[in-house]
Short mmCIF file of C-alpha atoms and ligand atoms in Angstrom, two decimals:
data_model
loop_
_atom_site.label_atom_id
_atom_site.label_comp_id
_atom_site.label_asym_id
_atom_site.label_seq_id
_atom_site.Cartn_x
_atom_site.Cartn_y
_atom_site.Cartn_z
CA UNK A 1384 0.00 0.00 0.00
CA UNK A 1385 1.24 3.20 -0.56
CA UNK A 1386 -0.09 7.11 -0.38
CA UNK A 1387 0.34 8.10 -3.90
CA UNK A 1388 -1.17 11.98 -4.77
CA UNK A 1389 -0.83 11.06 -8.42
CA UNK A 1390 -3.71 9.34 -8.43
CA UNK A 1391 -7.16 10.93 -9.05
CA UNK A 1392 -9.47 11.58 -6.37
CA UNK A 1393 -11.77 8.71 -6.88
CA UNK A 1394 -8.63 6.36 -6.77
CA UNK A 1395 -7.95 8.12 -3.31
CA UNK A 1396 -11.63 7.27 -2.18
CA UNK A 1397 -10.60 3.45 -2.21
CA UNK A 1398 -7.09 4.22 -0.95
CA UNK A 1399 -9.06 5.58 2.15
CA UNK A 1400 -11.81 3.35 3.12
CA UNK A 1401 -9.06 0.42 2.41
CA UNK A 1402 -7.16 2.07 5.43
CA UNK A 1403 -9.96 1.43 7.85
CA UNK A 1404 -10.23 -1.86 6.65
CA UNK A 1405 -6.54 -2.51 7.03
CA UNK A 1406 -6.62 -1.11 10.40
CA UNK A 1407 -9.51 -3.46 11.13
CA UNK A 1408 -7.89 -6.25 10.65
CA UNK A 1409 -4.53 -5.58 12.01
CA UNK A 1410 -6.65 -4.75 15.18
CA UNK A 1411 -8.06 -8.70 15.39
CA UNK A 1412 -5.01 -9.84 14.47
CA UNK A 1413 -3.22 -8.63 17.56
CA UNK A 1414 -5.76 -9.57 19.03
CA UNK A 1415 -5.85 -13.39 17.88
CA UNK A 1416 -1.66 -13.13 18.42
CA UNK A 1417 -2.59 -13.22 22.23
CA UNK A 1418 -4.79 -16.37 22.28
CA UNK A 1419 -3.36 -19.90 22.44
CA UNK A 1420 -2.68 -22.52 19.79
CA UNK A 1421 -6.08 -24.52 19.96
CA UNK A 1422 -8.05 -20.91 19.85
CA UNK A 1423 -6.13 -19.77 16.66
CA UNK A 1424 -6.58 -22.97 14.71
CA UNK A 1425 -10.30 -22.80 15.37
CA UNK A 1426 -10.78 -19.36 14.46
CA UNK A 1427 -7.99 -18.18 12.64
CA UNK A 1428 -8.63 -14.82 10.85
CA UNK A 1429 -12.39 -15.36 10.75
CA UNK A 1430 -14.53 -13.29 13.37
CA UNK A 1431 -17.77 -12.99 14.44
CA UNK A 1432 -17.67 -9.28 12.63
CA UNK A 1433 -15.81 -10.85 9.54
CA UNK A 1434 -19.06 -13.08 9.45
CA UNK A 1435 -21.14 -10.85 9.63
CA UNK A 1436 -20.23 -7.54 7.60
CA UNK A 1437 -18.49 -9.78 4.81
CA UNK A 1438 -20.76 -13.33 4.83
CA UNK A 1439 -24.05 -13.36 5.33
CA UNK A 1440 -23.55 -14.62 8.99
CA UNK A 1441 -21.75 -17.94 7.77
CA UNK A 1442 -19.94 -19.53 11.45
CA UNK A 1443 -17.77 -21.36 9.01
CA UNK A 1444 -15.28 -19.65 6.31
CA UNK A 1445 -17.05 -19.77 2.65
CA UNK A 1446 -15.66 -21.55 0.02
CA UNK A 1447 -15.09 -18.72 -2.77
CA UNK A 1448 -15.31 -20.36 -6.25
CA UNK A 1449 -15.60 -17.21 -8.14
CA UNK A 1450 -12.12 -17.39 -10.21
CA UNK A 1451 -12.60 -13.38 -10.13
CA UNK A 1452 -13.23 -10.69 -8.20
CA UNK A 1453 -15.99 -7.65 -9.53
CA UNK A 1454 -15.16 -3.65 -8.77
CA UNK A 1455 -17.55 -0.82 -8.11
CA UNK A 1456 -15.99 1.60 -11.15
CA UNK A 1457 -12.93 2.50 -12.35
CA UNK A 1458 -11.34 4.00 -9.80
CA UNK A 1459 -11.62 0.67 -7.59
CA UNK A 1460 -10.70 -1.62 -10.38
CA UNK A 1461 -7.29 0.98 -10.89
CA UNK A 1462 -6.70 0.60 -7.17
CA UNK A 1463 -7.04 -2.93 -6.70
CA UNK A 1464 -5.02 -3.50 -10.02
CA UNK A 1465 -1.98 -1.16 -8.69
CA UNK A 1466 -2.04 -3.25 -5.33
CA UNK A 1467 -3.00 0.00 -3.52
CA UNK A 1468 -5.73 -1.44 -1.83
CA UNK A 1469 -6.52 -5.46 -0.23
CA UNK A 1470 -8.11 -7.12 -3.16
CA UNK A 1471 -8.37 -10.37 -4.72
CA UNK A 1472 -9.38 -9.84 -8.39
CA UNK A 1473 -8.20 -13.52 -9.40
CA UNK A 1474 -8.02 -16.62 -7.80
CA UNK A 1475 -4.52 -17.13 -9.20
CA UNK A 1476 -3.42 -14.15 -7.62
CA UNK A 1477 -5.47 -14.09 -4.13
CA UNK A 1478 -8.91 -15.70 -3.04
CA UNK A 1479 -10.77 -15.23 0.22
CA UNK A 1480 -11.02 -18.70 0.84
CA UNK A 1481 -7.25 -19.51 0.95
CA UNK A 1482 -6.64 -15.69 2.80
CA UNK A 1483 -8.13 -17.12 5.68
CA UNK A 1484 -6.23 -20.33 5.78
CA UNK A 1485 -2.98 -18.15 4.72
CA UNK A 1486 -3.53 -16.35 8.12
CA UNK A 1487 -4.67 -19.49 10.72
CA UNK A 1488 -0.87 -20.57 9.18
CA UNK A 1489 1.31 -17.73 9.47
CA UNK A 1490 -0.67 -17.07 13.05
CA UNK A 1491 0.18 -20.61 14.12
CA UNK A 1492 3.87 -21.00 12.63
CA UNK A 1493 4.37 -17.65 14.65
CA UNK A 1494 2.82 -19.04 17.65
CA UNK A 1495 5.57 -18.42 20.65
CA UNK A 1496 8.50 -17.41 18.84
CA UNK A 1497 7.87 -13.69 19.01
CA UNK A 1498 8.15 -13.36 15.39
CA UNK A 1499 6.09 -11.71 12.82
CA UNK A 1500 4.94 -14.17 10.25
CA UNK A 1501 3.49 -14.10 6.56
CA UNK A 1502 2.30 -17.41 5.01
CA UNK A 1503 1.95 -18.34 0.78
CA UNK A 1504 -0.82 -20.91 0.30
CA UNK A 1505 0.18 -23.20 -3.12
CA UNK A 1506 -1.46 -25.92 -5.06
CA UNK A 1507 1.36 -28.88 -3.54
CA UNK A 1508 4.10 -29.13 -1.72
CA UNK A 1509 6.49 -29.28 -4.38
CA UNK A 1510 4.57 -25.91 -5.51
CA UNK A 1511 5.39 -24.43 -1.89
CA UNK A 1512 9.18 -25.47 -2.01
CA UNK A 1513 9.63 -24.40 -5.48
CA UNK A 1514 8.42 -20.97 -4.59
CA UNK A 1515 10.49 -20.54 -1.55
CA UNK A 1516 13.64 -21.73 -3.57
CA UNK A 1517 13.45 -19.95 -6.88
CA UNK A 1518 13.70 -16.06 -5.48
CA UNK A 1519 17.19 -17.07 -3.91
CA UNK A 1520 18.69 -19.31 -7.43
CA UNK A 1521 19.02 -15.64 -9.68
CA UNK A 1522 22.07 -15.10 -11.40
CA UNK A 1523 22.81 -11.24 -10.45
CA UNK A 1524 25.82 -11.83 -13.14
CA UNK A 1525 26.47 -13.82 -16.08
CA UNK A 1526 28.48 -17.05 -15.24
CA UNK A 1527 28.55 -16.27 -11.45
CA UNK A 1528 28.82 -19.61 -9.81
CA UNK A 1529 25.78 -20.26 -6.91
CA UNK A 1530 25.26 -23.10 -4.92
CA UNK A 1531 23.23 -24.41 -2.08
CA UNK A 1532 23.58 -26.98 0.78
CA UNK A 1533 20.86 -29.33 2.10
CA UNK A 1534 20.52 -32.18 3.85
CA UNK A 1535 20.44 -35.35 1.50
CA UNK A 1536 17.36 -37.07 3.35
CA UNK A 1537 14.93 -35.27 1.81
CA UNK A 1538 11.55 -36.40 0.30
CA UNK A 1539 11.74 -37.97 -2.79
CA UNK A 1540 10.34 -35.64 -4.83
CA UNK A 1541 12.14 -33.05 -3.16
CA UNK A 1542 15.40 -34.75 -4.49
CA UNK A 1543 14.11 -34.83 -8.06
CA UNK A 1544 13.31 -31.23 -8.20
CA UNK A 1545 16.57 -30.21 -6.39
CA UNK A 1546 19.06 -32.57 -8.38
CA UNK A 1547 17.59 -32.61 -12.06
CA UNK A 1548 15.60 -29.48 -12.23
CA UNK A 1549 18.15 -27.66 -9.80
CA UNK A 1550 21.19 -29.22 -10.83
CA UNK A 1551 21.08 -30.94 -14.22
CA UNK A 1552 19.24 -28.79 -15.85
CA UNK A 1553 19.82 -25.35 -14.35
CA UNK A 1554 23.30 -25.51 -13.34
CA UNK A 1555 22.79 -25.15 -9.80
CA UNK A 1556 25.61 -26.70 -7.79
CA UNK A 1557 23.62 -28.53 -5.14
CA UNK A 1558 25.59 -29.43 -2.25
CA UNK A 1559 24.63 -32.81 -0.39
CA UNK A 1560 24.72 -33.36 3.54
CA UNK A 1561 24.48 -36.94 4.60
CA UNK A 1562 24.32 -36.18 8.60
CA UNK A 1563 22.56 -33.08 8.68
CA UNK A 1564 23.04 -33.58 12.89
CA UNK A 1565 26.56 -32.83 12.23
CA UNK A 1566 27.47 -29.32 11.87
CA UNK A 1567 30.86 -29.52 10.74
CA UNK A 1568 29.45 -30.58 7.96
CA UNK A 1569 27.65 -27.93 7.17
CA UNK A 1570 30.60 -25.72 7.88
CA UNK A 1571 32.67 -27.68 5.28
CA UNK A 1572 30.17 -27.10 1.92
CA UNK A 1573 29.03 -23.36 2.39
CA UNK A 1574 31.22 -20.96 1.15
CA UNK A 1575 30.34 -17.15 -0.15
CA UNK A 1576 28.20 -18.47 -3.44
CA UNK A 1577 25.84 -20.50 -1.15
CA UNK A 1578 22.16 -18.70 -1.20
CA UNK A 1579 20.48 -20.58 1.53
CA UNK A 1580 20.70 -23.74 3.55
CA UNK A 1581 17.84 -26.45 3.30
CA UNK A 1582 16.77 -29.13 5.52
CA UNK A 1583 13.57 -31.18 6.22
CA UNK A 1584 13.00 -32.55 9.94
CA UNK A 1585 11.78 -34.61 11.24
CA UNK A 1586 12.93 -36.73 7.26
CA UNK A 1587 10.70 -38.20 5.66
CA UNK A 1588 11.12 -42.21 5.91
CA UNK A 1589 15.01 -41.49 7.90
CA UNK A 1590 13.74 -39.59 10.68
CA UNK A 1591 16.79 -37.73 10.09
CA UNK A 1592 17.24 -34.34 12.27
CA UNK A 1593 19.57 -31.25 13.01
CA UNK A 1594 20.17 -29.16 15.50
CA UNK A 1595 18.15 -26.64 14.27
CA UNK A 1596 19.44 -23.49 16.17
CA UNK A 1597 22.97 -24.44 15.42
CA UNK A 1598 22.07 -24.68 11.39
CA UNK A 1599 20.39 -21.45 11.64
CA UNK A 1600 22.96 -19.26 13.54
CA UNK A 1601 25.21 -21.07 11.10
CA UNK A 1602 23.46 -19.74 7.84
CA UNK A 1603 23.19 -16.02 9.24
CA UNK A 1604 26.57 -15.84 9.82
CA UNK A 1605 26.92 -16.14 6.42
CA UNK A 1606 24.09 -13.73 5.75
CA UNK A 1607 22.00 -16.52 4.13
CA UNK A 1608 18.47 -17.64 5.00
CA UNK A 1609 17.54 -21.37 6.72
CA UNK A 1610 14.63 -22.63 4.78
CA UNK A 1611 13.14 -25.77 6.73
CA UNK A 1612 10.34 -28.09 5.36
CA UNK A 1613 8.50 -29.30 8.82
CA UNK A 1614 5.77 -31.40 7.00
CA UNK A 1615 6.29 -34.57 9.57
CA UNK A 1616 6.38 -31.84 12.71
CA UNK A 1617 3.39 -29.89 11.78
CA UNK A 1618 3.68 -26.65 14.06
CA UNK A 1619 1.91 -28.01 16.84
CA UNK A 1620 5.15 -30.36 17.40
CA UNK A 1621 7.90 -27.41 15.92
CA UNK A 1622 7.82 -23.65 14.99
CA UNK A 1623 11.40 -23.67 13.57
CA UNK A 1624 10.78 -20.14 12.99
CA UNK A 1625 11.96 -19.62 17.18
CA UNK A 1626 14.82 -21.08 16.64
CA UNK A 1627 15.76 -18.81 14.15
CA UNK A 1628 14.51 -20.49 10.69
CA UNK A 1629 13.71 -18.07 8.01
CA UNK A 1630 11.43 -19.64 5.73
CA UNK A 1631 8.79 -22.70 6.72
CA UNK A 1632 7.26 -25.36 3.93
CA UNK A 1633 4.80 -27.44 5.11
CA UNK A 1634 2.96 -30.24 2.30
CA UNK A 1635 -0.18 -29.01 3.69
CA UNK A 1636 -1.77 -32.61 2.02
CA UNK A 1637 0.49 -34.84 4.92
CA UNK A 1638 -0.73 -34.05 8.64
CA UNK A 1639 -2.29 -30.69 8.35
CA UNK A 1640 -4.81 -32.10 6.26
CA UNK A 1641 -4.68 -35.46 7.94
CA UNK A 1642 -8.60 -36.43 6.63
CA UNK A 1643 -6.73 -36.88 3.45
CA UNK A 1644 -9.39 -34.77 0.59
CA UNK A 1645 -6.72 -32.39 -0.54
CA UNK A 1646 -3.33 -31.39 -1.76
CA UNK A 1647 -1.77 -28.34 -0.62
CA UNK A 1648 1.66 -26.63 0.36
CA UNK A 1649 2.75 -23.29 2.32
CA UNK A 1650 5.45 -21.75 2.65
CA UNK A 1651 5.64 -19.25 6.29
CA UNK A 1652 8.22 -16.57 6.48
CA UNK A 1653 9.49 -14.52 9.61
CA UNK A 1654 9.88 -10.94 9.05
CA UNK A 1655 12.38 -10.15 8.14
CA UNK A 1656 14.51 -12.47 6.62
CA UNK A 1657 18.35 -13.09 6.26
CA UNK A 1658 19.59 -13.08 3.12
CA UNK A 1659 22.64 -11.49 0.47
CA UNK A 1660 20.21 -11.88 -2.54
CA UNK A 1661 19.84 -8.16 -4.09
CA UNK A 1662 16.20 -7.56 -4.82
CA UNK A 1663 14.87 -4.39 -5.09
CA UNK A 1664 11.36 -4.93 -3.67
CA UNK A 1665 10.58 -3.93 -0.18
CA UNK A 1666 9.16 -7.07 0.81
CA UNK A 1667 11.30 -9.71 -0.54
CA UNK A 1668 13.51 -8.84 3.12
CA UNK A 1669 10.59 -7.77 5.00
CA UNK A 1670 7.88 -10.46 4.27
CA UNK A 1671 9.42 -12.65 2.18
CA UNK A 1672 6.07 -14.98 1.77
CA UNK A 1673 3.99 -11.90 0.55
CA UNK A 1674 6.75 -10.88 -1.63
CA UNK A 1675 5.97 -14.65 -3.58
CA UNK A 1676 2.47 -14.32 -3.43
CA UNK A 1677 2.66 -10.71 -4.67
CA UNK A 1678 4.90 -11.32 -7.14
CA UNK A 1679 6.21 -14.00 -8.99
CA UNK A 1680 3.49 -16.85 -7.97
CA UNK A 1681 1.22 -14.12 -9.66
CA UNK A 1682 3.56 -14.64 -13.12
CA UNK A 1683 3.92 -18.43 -12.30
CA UNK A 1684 0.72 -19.53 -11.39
CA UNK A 1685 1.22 -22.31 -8.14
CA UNK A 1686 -2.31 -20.38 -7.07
CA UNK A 1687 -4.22 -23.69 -4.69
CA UNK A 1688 -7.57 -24.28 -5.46
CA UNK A 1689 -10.04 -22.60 -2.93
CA UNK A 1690 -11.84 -25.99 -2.22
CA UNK A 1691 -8.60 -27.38 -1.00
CA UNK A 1692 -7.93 -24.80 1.10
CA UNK A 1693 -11.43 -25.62 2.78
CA UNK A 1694 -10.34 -28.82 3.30
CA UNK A 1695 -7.09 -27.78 4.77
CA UNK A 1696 -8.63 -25.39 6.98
CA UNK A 1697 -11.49 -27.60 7.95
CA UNK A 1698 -8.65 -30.35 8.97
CA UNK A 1699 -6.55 -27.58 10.67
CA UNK A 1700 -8.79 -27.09 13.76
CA UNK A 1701 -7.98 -29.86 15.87
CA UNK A 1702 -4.62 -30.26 14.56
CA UNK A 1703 -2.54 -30.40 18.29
CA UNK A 1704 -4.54 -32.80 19.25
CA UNK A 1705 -4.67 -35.07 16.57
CA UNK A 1706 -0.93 -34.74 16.38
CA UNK A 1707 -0.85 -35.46 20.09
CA UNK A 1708 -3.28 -38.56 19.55
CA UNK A 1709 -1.27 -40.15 16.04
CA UNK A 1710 2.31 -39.44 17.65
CA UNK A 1711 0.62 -41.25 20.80
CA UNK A 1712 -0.32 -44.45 18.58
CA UNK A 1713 2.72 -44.18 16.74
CA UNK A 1714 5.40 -44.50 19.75
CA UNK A 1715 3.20 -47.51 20.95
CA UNK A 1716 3.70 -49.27 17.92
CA UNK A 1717 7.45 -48.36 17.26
CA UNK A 1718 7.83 -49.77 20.94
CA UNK A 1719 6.11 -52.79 20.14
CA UNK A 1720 7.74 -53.17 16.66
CA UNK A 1721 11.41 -52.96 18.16
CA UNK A 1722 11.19 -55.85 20.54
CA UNK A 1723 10.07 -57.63 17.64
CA UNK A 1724 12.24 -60.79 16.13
CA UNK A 1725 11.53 -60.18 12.64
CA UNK A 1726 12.43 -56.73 12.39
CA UNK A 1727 16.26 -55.58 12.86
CA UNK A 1728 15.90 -51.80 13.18
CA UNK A 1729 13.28 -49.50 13.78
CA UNK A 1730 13.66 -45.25 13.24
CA UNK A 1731 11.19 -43.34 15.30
CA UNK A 1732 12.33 -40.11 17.27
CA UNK A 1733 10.54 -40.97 20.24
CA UNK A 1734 12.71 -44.38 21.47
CA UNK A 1735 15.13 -43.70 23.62
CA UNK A 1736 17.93 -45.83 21.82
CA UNK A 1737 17.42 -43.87 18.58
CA UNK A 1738 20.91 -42.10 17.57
CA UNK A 1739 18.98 -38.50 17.31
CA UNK A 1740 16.74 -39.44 19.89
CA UNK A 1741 18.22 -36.78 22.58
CA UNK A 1742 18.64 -34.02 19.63
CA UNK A 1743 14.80 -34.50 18.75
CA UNK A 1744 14.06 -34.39 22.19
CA UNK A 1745 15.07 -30.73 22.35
CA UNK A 1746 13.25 -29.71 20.20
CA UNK A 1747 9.61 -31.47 19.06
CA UNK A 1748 7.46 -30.71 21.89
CA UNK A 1749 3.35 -30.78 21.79
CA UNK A 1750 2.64 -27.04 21.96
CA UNK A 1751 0.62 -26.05 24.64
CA UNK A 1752 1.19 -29.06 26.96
CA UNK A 1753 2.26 -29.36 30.16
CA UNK A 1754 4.29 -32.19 31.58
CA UNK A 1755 3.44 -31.45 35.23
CA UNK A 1756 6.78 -29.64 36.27
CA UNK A 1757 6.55 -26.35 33.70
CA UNK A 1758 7.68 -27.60 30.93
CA UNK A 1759 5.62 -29.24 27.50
CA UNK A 1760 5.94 -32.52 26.77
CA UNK A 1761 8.08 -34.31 23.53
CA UNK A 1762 5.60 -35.89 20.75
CA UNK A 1763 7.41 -36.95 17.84
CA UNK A 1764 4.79 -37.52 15.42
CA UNK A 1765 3.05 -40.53 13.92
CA UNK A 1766 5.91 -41.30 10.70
CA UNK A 1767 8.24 -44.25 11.84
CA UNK A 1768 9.94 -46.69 9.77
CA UNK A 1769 11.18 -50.10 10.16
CA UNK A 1770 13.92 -53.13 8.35
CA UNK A 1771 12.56 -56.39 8.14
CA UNK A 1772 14.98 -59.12 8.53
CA UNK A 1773 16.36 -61.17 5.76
CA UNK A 1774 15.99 -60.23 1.78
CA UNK A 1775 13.90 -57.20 0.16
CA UNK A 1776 11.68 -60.38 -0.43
CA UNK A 1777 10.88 -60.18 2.74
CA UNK A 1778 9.88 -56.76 3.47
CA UNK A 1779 7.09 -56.88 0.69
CA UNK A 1780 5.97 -60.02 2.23
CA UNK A 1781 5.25 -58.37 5.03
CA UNK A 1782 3.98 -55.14 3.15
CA UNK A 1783 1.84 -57.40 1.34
CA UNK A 1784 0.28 -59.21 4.50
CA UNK A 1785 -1.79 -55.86 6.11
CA UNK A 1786 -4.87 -56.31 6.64
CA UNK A 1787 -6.22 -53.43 7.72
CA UNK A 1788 -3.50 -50.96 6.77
CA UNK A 1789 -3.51 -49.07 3.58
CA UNK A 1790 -0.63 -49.59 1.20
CA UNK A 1791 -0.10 -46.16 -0.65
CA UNK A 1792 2.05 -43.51 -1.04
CA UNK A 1793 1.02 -41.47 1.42
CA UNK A 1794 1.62 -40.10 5.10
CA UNK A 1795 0.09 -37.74 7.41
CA UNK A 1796 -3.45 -39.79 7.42
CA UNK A 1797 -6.39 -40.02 10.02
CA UNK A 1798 -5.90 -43.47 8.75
CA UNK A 1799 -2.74 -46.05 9.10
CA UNK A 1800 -0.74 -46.23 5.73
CA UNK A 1801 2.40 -47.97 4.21
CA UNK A 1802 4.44 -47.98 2.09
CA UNK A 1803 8.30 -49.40 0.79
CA UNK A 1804 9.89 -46.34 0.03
CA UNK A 1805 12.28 -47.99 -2.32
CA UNK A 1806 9.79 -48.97 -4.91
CA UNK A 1807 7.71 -46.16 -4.88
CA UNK A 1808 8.59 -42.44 -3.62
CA UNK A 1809 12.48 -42.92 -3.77
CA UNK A 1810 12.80 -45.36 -7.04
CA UNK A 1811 13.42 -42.26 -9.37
CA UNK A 1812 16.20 -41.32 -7.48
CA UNK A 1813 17.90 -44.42 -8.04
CA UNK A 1814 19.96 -47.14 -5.75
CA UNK A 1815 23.47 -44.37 -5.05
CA UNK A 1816 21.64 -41.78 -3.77
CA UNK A 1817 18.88 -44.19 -1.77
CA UNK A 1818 22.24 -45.51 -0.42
CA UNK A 1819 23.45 -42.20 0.81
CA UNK A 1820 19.96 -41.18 2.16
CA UNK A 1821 20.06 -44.72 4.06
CA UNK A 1822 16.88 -46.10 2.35
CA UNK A 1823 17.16 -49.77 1.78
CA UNK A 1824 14.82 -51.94 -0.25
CA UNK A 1825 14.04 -53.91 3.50
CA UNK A 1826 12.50 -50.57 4.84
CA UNK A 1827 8.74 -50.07 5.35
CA UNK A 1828 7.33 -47.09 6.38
CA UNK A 1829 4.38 -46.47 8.45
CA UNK A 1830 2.56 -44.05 9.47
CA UNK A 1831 0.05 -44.34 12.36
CA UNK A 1832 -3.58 -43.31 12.44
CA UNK A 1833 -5.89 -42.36 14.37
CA UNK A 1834 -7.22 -45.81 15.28
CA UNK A 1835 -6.51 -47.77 18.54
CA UNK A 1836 -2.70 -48.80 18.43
CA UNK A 1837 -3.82 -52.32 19.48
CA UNK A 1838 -5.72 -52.54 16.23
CA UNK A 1839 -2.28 -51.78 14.42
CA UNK A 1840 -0.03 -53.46 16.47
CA UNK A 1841 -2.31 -56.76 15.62
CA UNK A 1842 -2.28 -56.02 11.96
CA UNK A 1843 2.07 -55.66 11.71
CA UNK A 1844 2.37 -58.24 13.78
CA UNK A 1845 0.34 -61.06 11.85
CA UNK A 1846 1.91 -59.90 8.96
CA UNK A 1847 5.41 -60.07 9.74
CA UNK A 1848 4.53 -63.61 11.57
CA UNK A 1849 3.42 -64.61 7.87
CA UNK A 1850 7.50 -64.56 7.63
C1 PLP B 2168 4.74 -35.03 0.53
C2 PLP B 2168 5.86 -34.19 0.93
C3 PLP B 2168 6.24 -33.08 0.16
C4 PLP B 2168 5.58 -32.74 -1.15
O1 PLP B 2168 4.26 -32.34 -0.94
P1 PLP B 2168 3.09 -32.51 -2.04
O2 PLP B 2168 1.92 -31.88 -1.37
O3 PLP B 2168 2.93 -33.97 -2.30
O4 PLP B 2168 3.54 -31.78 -3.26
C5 PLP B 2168 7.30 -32.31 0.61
N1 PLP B 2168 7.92 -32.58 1.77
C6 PLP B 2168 7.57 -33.63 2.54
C7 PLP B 2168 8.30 -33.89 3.81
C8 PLP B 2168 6.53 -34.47 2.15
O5 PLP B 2168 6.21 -35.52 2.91
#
């Protein structure tokens, strides 16, 4: 927004009455900054007054399928046009639907960290982590050399886009870490042509972590931004933004929108970010998710539909305490799982004999809990993995004996799922690099519903006794 006397008075008019408006809601939002976790997933943005000045009374947000927006006259079309007032003239470019789950995510990412927050809503998760990438991979000159370091246990499709899109066929040189817990290794692969550091935590099947403080004072000390995908966390288990992360992705389709209707990404930004990259925009520094939304997801079109941001709002309410429930269900059944004979290893943050156990424990914590003595208690989620003994033969044996649980490609359900990562989301990347990311043909991952762990436990463990 800006106060611009070259424009006529009509244009002013709008410029005006958008101030009020502006004020308005800056009001409720410091107002919904001071309530707790549970309260802002419920609500969000969306008042009682918001209901009823702007939606015919609706308790629930309306889904906005309009693909456009209509003005009053000229003047308010120019203003909304030249970004001088809120609008959202074009669901590729803004809808009201997705505004209001934009907000309940930057409000919650923000939650506790004392940070100012701006959130992006995108069609995917690969949309969300594309956007938050590209801005920061510009050549300022011809030929100058640019690079970035990330943690090799990364999704699979994360991989793809980072070492063939990235890589092969941009000429990024992306920079592999295979223990993102170590931070010497980060310190070896930066040097002054790295943009940003990447990492996803908890990994998704590795259960791979970092010490995410360390990786972030690490990063601004070279003036570079942390950018953390925290799908398998959700923010009611980690705001990486406190400990100093710059820019958030979540796959909004895993956990968040754990009923499992819609695909969806975000990406949340603390204001300001850290970062070297020249850009002459205001906001690419000072709110680096409206910056993307504002600018060049407008020119390359990630927009999410407004029904699945329904869906992802509609899921979002409850969201700490389903997280609290699944990660629940899910230790029980890595317990279970590693006292049994068939299976030599099992990853899951929560056991105490896991290697990154007592790094995790620092930091995934169910927000808004209390442990009896001050502090919140861990939850690490409901995504565990686990090595059947013997040949790869085995491990679809077992895959193939469940029962009850789903065999898909998928995670962050209401309902138990499975699947062999090696044959399905990490077979493009091929057998080296499932080597490095430690994801062998024997491993199955689970993730754990919302059904009674018994039920599960009973299904895994007739299956692997088909062995
Ligand atoms: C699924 C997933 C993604 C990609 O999200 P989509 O919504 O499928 O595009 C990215 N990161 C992690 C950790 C994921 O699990």
């Amino acid at each position: 927004m800006t106060d611009d006397t070259s424009y006529s008075p009509g244009v002013q008019k709008y410029i005006e009455e958008a101030k009020k408006n502006i004020a308005r809601q800056e009001a409720h939002r410091a107002v919904m900054k001071t309530k707790k976790f549970d309260t802002i997933a419920v609500h969000g943005l969306y008042s009682v007054e918001e209901a009823l000045n702007n939606n015919q009374g609706a308790v629930i947000e309306p889904l906005y399928l309009s693909a456009s927006q209509a003005y009053r006259d000229s003047d308010e079309l120019e203003a909304a046009l030249a970004y001088l007032i809120p609008t959202w003239c074009y669901t590729r470019i803004a809808n009201p639907s997705t505004y209001y789950l934009e907000w309940a995510l930057a409000l919650l990412e923000g939650y506790g960290t004392g940070c100012d927050t701006s959130c992006c809503v995108t069609a995917s998760g690969m949309a969300a982590i594309t956007s938050a990438v590209d801005p920061f991979l510009i050549r300022q000159k011809e030929g100058e050399p640019m690079n970035f370091v990330t943690s090799v246990q990364v999704y699979g499709g994360t991989y793809q886009l980072f070492s063939i899109r990235k890589m092969a066929e941009q000429g990024v040189d992306v920079r592999w870490v295979a223990q993102p817990e170590n931070i010497d290794e980060w310190k070896e692969k930066i040097d002054e042509n790295t943009r940003f550091l990447y990492v996803e935590a908890p990994s998704n099947p590795q259960q791979s972590f970092c010490d995410v403080k360390a990786v972030a004072d690490l990063a601004h000390s070279w003036g570079i931004p942390f950018i953390f995908d925290a799908t398998c966390a959700t923010p009611a288990l980690l705001r990486p933004i406190a400990y100093g992360v710059d820019i958030v992705i979540h796959s909004l389709t895993k956990s968040i929108t754990s009923g499992g209707l819609a695909i969806g990404g975000c990406l949340t930004s603390r204001k300001p970010i850290v970062t070297k990259v020249k850009n002459d925009h205001p906001l690419f520094k000072e709110s680096f998710a409206e910056y993307v939304k504002f600018l060049p997801y407008r020119d390359t079109g990630p927009a999410a539909s407004p029904v699945n941001a329904i869906y992802a709002l509609n899921d979002l309410r409850l969201l700490r305490i389903k997280m609290d429930l699944f990660s629940r269900n899910c230790h029980k059944v890595a317990a279970f799982l590693q006292n049994h004979s068939r299976v030599y290893q099992v990853d899951y943050l929560g056991l105490p004999d896991f290697h990154l156990h007592s790094l995790a424990k620092r930091y995934m914590k169910l927000v808004d809990s209390n442990d009896g003595s001050g502090g919140e208690v861990n939850r690490y989620g409901h995504l565990m993995s686990f090595r059947v003994d013997g040949p790869p033969a085995n491990a679809r044996k077992v895959f193939d004996g469940f029962e009850m649980i789903f065999r898909a490609t998928d995670l962050g359900r209401i309902k138990s799922v499975a699947t062999i990562p090696a044959i399905s989301t990490h077979l493009q990347q091929g057998e080296e690099a499932r080597n490095i990311a430690d994801v062998p043909p024997q491993l199955i991952r689970l993730c754990v519903g919302g059904e009674d762990p018994d039920d599960v436990i009973t299904d895994v463990d007739q299956a692997l006794n088909k062995l």
